[in-house]
Short mmCIF file of C-alpha atoms in Angstrom, two decimals:
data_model
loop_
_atom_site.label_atom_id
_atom_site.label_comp_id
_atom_site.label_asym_id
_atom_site.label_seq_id
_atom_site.Cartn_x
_atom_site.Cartn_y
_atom_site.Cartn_z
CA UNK A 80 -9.80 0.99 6.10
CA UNK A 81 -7.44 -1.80 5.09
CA UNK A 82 -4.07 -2.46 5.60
CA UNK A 83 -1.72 -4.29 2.58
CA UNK A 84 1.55 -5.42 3.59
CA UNK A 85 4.91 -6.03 1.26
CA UNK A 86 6.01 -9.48 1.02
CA UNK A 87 9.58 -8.35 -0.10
CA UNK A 88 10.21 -6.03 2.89
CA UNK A 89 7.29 -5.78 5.45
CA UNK A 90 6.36 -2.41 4.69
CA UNK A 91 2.51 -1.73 5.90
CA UNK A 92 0.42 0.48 3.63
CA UNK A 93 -2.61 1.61 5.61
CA UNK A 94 -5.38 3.15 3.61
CA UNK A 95 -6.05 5.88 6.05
CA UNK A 96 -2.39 7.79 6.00
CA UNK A 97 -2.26 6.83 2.46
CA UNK A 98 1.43 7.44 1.07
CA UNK A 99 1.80 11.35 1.28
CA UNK A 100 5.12 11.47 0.13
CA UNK A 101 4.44 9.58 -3.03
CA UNK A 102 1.25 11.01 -4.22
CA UNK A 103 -1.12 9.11 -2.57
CA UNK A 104 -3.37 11.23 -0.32
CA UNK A 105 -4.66 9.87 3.17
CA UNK A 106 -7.71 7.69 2.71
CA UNK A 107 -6.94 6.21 -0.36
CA UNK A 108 -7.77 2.36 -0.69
CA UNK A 109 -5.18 0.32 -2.12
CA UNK A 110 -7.06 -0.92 -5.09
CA UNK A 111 -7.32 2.79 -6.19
CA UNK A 112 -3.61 3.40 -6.34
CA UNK A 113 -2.50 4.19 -9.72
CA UNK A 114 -0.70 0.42 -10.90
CA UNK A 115 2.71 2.61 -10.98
CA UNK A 116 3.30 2.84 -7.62
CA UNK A 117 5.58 1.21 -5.74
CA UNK A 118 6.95 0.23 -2.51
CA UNK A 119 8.73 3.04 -0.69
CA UNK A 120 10.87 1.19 0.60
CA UNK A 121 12.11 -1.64 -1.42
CA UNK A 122 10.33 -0.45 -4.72
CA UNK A 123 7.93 -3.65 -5.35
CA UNK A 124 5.33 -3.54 -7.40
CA UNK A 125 1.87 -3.68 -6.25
CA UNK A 126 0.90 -7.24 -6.80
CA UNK A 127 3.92 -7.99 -4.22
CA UNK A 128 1.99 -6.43 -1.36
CA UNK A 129 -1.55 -8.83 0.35
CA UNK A 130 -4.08 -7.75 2.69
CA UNK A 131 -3.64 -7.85 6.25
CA UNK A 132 -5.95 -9.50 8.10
CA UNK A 133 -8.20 -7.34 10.49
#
């Protein structure tokens, strides 16, 4: 599992806690996020956030 970070505000989204709190169930891999979502914490869009590397 993968881990996408936000260029805007350094959130991490890792793929294996997902984003509970927004509808986004543990294990879910970025790419499979519905294109609505956003940052929780600064509210950026999705193509603001790139892969960490491993």
């Amino acid at each position: 599992m993968a881990k996408w970070k936000c260029i805007v505000c350094g959130y991490i989204y890792d793929e294996e806690a997902g984003d509970p709190d927004n509808g986004v169930n543990p294990g879910t891999k970025f790419e499979d996020i519905p294109d609505d979502w956003v940052c929780p914490l600064c509210g950026a869009p999705k193509d603001m956030f790139e892969k960490m590397e491993e």
